[in-house]
Tab-separated table of C-alpha atoms in Angstrom:
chain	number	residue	atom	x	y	z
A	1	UNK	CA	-5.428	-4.885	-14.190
A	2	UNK	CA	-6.218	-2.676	-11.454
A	3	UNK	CA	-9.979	-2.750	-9.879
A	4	UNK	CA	-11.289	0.086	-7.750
A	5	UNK	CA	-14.216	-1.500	-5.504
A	6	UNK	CA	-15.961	0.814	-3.310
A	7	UNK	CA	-19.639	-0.574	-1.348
A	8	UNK	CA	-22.295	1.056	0.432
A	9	UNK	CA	-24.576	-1.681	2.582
A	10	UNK	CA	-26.912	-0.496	4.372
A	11	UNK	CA	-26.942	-1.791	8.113
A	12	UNK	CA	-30.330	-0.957	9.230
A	13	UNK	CA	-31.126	-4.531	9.638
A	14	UNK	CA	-28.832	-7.598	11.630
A	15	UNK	CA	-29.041	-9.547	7.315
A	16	UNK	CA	-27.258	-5.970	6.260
A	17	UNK	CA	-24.530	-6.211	9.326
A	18	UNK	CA	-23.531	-9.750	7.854
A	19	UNK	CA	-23.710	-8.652	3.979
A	20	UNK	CA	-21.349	-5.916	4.963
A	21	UNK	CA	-18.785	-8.088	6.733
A	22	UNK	CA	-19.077	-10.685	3.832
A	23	UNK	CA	-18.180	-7.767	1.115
A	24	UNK	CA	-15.313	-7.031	3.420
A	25	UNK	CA	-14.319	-10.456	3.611
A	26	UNK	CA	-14.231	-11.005	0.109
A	27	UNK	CA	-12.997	-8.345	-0.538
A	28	UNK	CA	-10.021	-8.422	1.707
A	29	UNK	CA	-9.202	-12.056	-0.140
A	30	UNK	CA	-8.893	-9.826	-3.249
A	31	UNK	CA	-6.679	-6.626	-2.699
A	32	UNK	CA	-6.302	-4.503	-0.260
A	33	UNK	CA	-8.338	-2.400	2.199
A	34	UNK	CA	-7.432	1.884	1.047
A	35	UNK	CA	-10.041	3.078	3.179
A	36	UNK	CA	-13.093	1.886	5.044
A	37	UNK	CA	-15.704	0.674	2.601
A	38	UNK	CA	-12.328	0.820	-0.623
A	39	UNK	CA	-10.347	-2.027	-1.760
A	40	UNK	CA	-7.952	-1.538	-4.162
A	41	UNK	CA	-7.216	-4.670	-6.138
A	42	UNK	CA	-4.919	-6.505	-8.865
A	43	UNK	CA	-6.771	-8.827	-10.623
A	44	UNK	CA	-6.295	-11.033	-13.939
A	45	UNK	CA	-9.464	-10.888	-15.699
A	46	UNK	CA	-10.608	-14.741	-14.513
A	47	UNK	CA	-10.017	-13.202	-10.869
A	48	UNK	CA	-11.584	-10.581	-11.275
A	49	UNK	CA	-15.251	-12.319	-12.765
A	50	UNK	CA	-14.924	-14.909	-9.969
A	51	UNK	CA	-14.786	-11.517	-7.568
A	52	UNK	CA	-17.245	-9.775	-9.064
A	53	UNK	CA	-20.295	-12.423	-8.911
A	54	UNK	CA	-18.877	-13.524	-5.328
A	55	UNK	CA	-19.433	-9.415	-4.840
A	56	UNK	CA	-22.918	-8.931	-6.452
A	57	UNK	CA	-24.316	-12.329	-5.018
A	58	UNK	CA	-23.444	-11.053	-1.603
A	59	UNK	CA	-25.418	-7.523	-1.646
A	60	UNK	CA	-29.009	-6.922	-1.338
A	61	UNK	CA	-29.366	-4.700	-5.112
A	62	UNK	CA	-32.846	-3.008	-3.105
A	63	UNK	CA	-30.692	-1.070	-0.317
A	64	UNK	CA	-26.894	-2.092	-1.069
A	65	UNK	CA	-24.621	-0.941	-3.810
A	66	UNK	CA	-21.354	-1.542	-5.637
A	67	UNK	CA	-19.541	0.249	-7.894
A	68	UNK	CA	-16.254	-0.640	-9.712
A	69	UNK	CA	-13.617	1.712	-11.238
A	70	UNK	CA	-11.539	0.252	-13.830
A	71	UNK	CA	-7.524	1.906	-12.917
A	72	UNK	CA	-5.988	-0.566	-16.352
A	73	UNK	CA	-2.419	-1.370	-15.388
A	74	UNK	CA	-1.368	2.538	-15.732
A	75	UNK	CA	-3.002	2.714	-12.265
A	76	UNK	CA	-0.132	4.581	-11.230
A	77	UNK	CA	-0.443	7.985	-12.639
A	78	UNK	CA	-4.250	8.014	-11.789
A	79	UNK	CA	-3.805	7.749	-7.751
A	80	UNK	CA	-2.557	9.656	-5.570
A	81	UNK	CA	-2.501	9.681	-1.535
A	82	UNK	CA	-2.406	12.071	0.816
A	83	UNK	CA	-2.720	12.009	4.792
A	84	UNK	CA	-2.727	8.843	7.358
A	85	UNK	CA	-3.157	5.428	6.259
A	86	UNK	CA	-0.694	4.710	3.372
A	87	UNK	CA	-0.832	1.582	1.351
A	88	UNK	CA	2.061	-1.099	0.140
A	89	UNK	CA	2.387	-1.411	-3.877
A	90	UNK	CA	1.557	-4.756	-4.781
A	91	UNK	CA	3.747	-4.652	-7.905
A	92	UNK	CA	7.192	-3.209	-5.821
A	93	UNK	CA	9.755	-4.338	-3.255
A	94	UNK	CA	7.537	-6.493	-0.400
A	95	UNK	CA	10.052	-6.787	1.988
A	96	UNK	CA	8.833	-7.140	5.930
B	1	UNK	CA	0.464	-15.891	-20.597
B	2	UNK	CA	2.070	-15.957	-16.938
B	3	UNK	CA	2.852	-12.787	-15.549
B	4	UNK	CA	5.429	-11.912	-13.122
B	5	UNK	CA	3.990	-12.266	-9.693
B	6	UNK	CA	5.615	-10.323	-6.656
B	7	UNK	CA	7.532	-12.404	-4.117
B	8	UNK	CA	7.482	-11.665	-0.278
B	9	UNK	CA	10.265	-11.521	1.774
B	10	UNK	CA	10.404	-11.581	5.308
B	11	UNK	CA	13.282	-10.859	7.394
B	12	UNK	CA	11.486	-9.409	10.651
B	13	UNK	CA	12.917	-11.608	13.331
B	14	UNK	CA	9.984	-12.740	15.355
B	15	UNK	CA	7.131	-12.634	12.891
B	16	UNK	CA	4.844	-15.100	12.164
B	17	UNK	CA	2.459	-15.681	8.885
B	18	UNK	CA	-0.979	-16.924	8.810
B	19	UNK	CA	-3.973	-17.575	6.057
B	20	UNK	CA	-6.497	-15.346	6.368
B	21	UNK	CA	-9.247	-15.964	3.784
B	22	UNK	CA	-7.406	-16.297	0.538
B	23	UNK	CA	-4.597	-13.720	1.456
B	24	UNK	CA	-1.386	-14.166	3.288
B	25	UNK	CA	-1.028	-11.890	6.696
B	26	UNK	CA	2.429	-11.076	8.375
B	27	UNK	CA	2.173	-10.275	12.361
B	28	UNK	CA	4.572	-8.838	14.129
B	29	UNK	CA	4.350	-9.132	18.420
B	30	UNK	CA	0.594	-10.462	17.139
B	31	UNK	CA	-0.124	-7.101	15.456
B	32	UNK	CA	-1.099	-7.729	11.468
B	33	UNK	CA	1.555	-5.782	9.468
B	34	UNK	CA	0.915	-6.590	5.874
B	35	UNK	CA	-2.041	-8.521	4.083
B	36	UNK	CA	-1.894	-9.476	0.737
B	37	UNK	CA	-3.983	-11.849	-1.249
B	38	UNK	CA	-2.113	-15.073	-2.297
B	39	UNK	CA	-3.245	-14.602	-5.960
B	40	UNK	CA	-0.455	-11.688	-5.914
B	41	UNK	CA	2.327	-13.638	-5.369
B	42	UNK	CA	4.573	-16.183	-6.797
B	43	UNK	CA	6.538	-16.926	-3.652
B	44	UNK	CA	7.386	-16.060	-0.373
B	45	UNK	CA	10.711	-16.148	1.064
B	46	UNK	CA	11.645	-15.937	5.036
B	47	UNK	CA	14.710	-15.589	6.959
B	48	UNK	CA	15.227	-17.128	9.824
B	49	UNK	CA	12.967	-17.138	13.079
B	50	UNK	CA	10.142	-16.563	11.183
B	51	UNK	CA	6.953	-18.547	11.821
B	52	UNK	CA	4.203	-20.240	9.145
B	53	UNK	CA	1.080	-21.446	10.069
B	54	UNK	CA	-0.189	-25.060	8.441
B	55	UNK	CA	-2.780	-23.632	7.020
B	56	UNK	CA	-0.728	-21.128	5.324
B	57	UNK	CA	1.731	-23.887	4.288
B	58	UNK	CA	-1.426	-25.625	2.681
B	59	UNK	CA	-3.040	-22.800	1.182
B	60	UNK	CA	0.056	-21.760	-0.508
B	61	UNK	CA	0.627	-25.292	-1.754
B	62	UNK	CA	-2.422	-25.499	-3.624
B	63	UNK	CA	-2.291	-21.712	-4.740
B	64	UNK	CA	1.594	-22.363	-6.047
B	65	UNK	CA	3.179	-20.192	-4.959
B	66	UNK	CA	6.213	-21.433	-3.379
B	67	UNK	CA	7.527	-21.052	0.227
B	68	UNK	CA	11.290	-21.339	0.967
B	69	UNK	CA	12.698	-21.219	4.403
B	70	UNK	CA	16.228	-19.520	4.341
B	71	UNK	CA	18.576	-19.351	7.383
B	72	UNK	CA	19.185	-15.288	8.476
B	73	UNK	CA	22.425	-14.986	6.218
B	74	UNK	CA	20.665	-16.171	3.472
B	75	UNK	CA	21.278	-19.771	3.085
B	76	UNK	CA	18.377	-22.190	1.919
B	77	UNK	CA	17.004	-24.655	4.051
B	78	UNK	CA	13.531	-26.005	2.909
B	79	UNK	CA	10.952	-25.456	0.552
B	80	UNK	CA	6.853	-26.309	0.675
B	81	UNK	CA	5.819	-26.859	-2.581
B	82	UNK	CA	2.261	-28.567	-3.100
B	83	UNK	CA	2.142	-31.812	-4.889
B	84	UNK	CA	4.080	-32.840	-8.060
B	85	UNK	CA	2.190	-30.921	-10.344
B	86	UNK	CA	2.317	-30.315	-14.356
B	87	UNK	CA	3.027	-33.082	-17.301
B	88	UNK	CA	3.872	-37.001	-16.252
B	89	UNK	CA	4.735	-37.169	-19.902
B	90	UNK	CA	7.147	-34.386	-19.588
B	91	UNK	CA	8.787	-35.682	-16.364
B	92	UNK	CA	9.809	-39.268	-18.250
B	93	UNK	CA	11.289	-37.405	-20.650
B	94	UNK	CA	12.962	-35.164	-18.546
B	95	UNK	CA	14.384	-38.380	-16.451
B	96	UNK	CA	15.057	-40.110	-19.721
B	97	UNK	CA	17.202	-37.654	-20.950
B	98	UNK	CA	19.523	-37.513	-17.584
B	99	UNK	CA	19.623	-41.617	-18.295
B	100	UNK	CA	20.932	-41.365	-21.846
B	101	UNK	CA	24.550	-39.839	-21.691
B	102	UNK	CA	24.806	-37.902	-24.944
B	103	UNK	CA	21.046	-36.004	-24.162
B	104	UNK	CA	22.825	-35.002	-21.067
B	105	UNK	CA	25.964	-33.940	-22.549
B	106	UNK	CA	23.836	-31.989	-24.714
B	107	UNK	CA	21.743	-30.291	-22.450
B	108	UNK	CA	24.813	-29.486	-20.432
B	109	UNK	CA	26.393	-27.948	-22.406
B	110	UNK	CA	24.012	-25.966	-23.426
B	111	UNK	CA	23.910	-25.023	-20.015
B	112	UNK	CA	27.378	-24.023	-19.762
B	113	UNK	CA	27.608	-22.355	-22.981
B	114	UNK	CA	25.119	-19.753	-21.633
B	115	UNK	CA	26.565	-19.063	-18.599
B	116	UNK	CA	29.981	-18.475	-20.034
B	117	UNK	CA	28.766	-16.258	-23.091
B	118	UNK	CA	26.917	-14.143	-20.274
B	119	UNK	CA	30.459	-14.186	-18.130
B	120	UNK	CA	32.093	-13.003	-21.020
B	121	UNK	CA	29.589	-10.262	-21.497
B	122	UNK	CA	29.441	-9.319	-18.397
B	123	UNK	CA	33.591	-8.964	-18.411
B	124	UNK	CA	33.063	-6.575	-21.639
B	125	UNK	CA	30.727	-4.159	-21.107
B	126	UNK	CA	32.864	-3.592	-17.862
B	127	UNK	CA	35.732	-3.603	-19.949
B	128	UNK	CA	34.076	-0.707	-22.568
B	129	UNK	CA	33.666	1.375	-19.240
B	130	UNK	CA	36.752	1.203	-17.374
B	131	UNK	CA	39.324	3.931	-17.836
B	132	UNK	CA	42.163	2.761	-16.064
B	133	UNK	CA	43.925	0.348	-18.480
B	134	UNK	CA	45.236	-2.104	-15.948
B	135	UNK	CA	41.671	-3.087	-15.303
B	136	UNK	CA	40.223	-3.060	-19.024
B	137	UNK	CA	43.280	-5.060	-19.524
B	138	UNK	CA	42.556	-7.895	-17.346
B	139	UNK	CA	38.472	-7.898	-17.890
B	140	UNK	CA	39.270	-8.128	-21.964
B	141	UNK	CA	42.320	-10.548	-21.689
B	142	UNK	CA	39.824	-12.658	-19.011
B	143	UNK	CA	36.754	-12.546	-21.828
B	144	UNK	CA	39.274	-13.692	-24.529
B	145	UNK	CA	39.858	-16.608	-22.386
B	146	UNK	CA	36.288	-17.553	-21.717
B	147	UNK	CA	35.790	-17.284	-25.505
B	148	UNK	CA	38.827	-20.235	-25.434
B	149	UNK	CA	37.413	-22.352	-22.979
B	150	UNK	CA	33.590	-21.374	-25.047
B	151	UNK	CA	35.465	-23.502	-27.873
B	152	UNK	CA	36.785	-26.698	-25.369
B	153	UNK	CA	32.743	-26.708	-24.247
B	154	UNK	CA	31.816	-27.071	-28.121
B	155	UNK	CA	34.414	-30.297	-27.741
B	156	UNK	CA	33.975	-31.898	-25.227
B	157	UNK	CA	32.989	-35.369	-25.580
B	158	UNK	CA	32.056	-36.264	-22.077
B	159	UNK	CA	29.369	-34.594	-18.986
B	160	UNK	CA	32.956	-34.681	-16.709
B	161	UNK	CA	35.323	-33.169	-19.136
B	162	UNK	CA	32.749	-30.213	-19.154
B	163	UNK	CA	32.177	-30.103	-15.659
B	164	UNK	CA	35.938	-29.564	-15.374
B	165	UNK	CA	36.010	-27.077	-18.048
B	166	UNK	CA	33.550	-25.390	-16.385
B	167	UNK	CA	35.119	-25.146	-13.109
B	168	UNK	CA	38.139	-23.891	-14.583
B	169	UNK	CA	36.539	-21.185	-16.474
B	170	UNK	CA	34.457	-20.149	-13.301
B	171	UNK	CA	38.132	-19.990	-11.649
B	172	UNK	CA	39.391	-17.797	-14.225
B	173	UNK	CA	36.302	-15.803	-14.126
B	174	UNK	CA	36.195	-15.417	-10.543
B	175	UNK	CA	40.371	-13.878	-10.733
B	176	UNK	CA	38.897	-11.413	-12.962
B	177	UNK	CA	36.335	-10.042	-10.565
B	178	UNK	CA	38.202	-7.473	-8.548
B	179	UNK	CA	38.351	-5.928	-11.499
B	180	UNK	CA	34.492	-5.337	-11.810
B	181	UNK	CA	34.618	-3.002	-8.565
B	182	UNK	CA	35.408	0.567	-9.235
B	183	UNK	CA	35.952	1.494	-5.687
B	184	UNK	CA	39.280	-1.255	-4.482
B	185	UNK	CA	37.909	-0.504	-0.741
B	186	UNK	CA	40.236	-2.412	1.501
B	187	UNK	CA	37.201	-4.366	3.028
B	188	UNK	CA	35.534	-5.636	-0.477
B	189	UNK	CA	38.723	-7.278	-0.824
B	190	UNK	CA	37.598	-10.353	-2.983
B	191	UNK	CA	40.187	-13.044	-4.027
B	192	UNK	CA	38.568	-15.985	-4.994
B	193	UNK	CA	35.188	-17.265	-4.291
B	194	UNK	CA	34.432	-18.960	-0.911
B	195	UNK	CA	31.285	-20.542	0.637
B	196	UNK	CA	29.877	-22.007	3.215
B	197	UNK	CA	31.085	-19.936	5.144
B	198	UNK	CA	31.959	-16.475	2.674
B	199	UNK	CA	34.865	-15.402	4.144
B	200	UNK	CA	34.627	-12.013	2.854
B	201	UNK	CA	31.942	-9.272	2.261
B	202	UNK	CA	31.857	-10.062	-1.547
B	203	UNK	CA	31.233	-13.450	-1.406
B	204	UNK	CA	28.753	-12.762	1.387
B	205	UNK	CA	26.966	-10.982	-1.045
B	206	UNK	CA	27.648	-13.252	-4.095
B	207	UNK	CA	26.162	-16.369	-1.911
B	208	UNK	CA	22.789	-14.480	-0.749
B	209	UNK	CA	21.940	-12.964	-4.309
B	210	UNK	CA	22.588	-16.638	-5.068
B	211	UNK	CA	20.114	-17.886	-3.154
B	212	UNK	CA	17.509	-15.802	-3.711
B	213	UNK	CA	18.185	-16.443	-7.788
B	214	UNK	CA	17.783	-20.316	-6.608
B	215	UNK	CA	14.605	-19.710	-4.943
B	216	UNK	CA	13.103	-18.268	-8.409
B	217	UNK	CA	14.761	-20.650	-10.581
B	218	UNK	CA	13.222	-23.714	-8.517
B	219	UNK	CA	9.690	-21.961	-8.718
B	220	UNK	CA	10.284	-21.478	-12.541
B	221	UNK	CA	10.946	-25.235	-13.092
B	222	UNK	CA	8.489	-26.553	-10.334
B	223	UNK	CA	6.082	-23.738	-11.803
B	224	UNK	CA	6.494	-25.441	-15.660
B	225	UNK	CA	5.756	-29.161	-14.027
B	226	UNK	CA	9.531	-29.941	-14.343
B	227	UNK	CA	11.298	-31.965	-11.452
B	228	UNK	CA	13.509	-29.716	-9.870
B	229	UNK	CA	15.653	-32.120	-8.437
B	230	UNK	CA	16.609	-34.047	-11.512
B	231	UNK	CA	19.488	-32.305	-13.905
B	232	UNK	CA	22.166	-32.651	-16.041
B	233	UNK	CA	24.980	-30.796	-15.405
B	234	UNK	CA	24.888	-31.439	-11.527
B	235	UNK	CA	24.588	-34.559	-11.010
B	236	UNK	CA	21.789	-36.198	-8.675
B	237	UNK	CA	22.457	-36.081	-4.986
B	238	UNK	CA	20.001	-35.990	-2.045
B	239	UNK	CA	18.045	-33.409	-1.489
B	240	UNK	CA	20.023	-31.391	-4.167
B	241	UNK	CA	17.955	-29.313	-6.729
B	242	UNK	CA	20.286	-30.157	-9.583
B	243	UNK	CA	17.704	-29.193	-12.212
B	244	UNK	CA	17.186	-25.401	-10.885
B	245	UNK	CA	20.909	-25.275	-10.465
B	246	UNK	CA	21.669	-26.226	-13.779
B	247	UNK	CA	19.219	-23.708	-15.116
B	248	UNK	CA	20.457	-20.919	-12.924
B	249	UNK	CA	23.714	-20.748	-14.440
B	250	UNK	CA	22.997	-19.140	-17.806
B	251	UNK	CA	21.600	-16.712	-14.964
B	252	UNK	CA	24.001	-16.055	-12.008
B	253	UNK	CA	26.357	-13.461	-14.180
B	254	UNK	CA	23.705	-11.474	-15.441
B	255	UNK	CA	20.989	-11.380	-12.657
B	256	UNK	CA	23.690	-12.198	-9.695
B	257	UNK	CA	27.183	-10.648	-10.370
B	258	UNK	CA	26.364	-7.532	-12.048
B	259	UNK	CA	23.794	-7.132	-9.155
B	260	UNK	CA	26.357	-7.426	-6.356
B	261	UNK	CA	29.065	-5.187	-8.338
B	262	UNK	CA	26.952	-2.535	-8.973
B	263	UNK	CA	25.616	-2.550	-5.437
B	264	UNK	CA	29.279	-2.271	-4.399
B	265	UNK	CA	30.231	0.171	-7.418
B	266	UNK	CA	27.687	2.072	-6.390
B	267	UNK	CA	28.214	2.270	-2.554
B	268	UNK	CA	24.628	0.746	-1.752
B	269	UNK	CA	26.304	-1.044	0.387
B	270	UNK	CA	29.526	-0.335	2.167
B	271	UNK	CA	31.680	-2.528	4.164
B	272	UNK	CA	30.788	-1.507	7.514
B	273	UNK	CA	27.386	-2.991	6.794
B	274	UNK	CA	29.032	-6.861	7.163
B	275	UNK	CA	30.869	-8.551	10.239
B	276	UNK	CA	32.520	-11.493	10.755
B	277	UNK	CA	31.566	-14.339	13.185
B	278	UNK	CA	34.079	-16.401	14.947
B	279	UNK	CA	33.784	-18.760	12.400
B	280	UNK	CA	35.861	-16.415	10.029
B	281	UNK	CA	32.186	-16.419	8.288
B	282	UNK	CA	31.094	-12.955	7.461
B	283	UNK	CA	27.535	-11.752	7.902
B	284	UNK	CA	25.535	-8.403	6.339
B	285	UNK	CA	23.668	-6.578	9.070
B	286	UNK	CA	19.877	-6.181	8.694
B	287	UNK	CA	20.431	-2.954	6.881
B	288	UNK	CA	22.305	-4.038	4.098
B	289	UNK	CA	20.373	-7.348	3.674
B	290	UNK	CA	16.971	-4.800	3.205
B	291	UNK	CA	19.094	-3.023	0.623
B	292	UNK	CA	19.764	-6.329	-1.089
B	293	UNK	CA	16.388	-7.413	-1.624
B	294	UNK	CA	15.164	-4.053	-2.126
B	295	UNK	CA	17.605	-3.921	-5.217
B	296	UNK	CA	17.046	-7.505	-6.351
B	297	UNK	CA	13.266	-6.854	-6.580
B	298	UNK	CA	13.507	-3.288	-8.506
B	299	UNK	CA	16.235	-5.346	-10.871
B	300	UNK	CA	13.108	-8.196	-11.286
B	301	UNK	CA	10.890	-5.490	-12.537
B	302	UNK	CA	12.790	-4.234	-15.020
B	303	UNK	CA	12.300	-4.431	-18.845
B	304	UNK	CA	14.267	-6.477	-20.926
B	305	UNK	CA	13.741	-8.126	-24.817
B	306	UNK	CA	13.729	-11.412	-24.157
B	307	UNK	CA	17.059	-12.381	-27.441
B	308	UNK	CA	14.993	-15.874	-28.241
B	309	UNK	CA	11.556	-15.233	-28.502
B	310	UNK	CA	11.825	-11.540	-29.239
B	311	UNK	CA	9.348	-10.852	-26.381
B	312	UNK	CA	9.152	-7.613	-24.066
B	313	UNK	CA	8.920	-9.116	-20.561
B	314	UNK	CA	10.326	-8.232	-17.334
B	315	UNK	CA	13.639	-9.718	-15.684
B	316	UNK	CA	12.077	-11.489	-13.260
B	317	UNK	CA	9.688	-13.375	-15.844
B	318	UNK	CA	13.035	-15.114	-17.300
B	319	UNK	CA	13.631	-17.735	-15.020
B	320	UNK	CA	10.154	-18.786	-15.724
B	321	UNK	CA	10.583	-18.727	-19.982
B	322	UNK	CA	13.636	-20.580	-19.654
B	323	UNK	CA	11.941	-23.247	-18.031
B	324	UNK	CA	9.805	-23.480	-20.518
B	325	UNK	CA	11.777	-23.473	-22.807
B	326	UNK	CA	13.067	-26.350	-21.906
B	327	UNK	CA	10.262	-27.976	-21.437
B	328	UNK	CA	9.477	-27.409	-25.258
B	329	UNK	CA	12.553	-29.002	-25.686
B	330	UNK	CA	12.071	-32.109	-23.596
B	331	UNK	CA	8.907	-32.307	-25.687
B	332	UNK	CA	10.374	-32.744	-28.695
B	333	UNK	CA	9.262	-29.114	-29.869
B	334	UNK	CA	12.305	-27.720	-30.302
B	335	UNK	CA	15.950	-29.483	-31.395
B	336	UNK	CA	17.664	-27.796	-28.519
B	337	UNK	CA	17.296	-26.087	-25.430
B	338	UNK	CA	18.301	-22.112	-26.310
B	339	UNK	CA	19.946	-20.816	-23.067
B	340	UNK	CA	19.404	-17.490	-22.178
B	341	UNK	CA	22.054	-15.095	-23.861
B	342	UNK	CA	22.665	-11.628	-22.880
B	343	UNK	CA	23.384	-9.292	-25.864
């Protein structure tokens, strides 16, 4: 299935600097990076639990939040991109 | 269920790939190109000067997927694969079996059976679509003959009598593919099959889509905790993945031939995409080798009803069921191994 994780985490303080680099981080071992604080990801449902408590044990739930959009595996009629910045489909040709 | 993971190939002359986290990163001249989570994949594939760090190597290994190292034409070289995973249990069986003659003979031909009925079928539904008759002619009068050699297979009584039946058939097979091409071209001049080094364009072709349908078999049978090196048809030698070869055969006209034909019939590629080296070898060109694998992954994702188990799945998932398939057989599951048989 296809995840959409997007995080706000606020970096008032040097503890909200680190959670945001650990969301990245995790998230990065996940998907991949769409824009600056959205991963898009492809997850089995076991991946995806595993991803999610790694995610919500990381953020501070006073100042930080999460929020997950669930794409299903028909992600493909429900995105579209415009401008800079395109991304590689996980699912076609991954040639370098 | 397993799913059909994506593999990665990498042809970039230069790059290198590292571990980052959990996910897989390809740098080119030390500037990231593509990152993508190992959990995505089932294998990744590189040609040539392409670098791996350890910890990749390691993190890959214990993640399964598979890494093979292929030389920049195409031809296989290594694989990392973590430790022996999957069954013991299944394993003795599987290396009983190759001890006991008539279990091989068995599973050989069951072997050979498939890849002939998928020759033939391959020869046919070319056949329904040629117009010129010369060609339909030769295609049907070459499927008749597979269907003759189809009945020696059912006879023979010994691993080597089939071996040689099966050589022969590929021969005939192989006469027959000229006809397959629409477009005679004066370079895809193909006369029989050569390797190590292809001497011409088609067998170029023929011996890299090979490859890469080696690479996925191998996974597929590592994947299913069977020993990849131990089969029955081709006999044990050093080094030699006899099991994965065995299993690819039911495979190579279906997934392979009609791949490179239609690439050809097509004009995907066309023959000033290949040169030849001094050796007499001929080479694709970066180009056409991009075109390849761009084709041989779209052809992976395609649908198909699997004619045993009656399953939707994709192409590239087959490999993988026929495995374990076999593996259901080794255990005793099922009286014998049902090659895969295109209808």
């Amino acid at each position: 299935m296809y995840v959409l994780v997007t995080y706000d985490v606020s970096t008032s303080t040097p503890e909200g600097k680190k959670r945001l680099s650990h969301v990245a981080k995790a998230c990065l071992d996940y998907g991949q990076r769409v824009q600056n604080s959205v991963f898009e990801m492809k997850v089995d449902p076991a991946q995806w639990t595993t991803c999610k408590n790694r995610l919500i044990s990381i953020v501070d739930e006073a100042t930080d939040s999460l929020r997950f959009y669930y794409l299903g595996t028909n992600w493909q009629r429900r995105v579209e991109h415009f401008g800079a910045k395109g991304s590689y489909d996980i699912e076609g040709p991954l040639i370098v | 269920m397993k799913t059909h993971l994506n593999t990665l190939y990498v042809t970039k002359q230069g790059a290198y790939l590292a571990k980052d986290g959990a996910a897989v990163v390809v740098r080119v001249d030390k500037k990231p190109q593509l990152r993508l989570p190992l959990h995505n994949l089932d294998g990744i594939v590189v040609f040539g000067h392409v670098g791996c760090s350890p910890a990749l190597m390691a993190a890959a290994a214990s993640a399964g997927v598979s890494i093979s190292l292929l030389t920049e034409y195409g031809r296989f070289l290594a694989a990392i694969v973590g430790f022996t995973s999957g069954n013991v249990l299944l394993r003795r069986e599987q290396y009983r079996r190759a001890d006991d003659s008539e279990k091989t003979l068995a599973l050989a031909r069951s072997f050979v059976q498939g890849k002939l009925m998928n020759a033939r079928t391959v020869l046919l539904r070319a056949a329904r679509d040629a117009n010129e008759g010369e060609r339909k002619e030769t295609l049907t009068a070459t499927a008749k003959r597979l269907s003759g050699r189809l009945v020696e297979v059912n006879q023979a009584t010994t691993t080597d009598i089939l071996r040689g039946l099966e050589g022969e058939a590929a021969t005939q097979y192989f006469a027959a593919f000229p006809s397959l091409l629409t477009r005679p071209a004066k370079a895809f001049n193909f006369t029989k099959r050569s390797r190590r080094p292809p001497l011409d364009p088609i067998n170029a072709l023929l011996s890299f889509v090979y490859s890469l349908l080696l690479h996925d078999v191998r996974s597929a049978c590592e994947a299913t905790g069977l020993d990849s090196v131990v089969g029955y048809l081709h006999r044990d030698r050093p080094g030699r993945p006899s099991l994965a070869l065995d299993l690819m055969e039911e495979f190579r006209p279906y997934l392979a031939d009609r791949l490179v034909f239609s690439l050809v019939n097509r004009q995907q590629v066309t023959a000033s995409g290949f040169e030849t080296q001094e050796t007499g070898g001929v080479v694709m060109d970066d180009q056409t080798r991009k075109r390849v694998l761009v084709a041989w992954q779209e052809r992976k994702q395609e649908e198909i009803k699997h004619p045993y188990t009656g399953d939707r799945m994709t192409v590239g998932l087959l490999p993988h069921i026929q495995a374990r398939l076999l593996a259901r057989h080794l255990r005793g599951d099922l009286d014998a191994y049902p090659p895969f048989i295109w209808k």
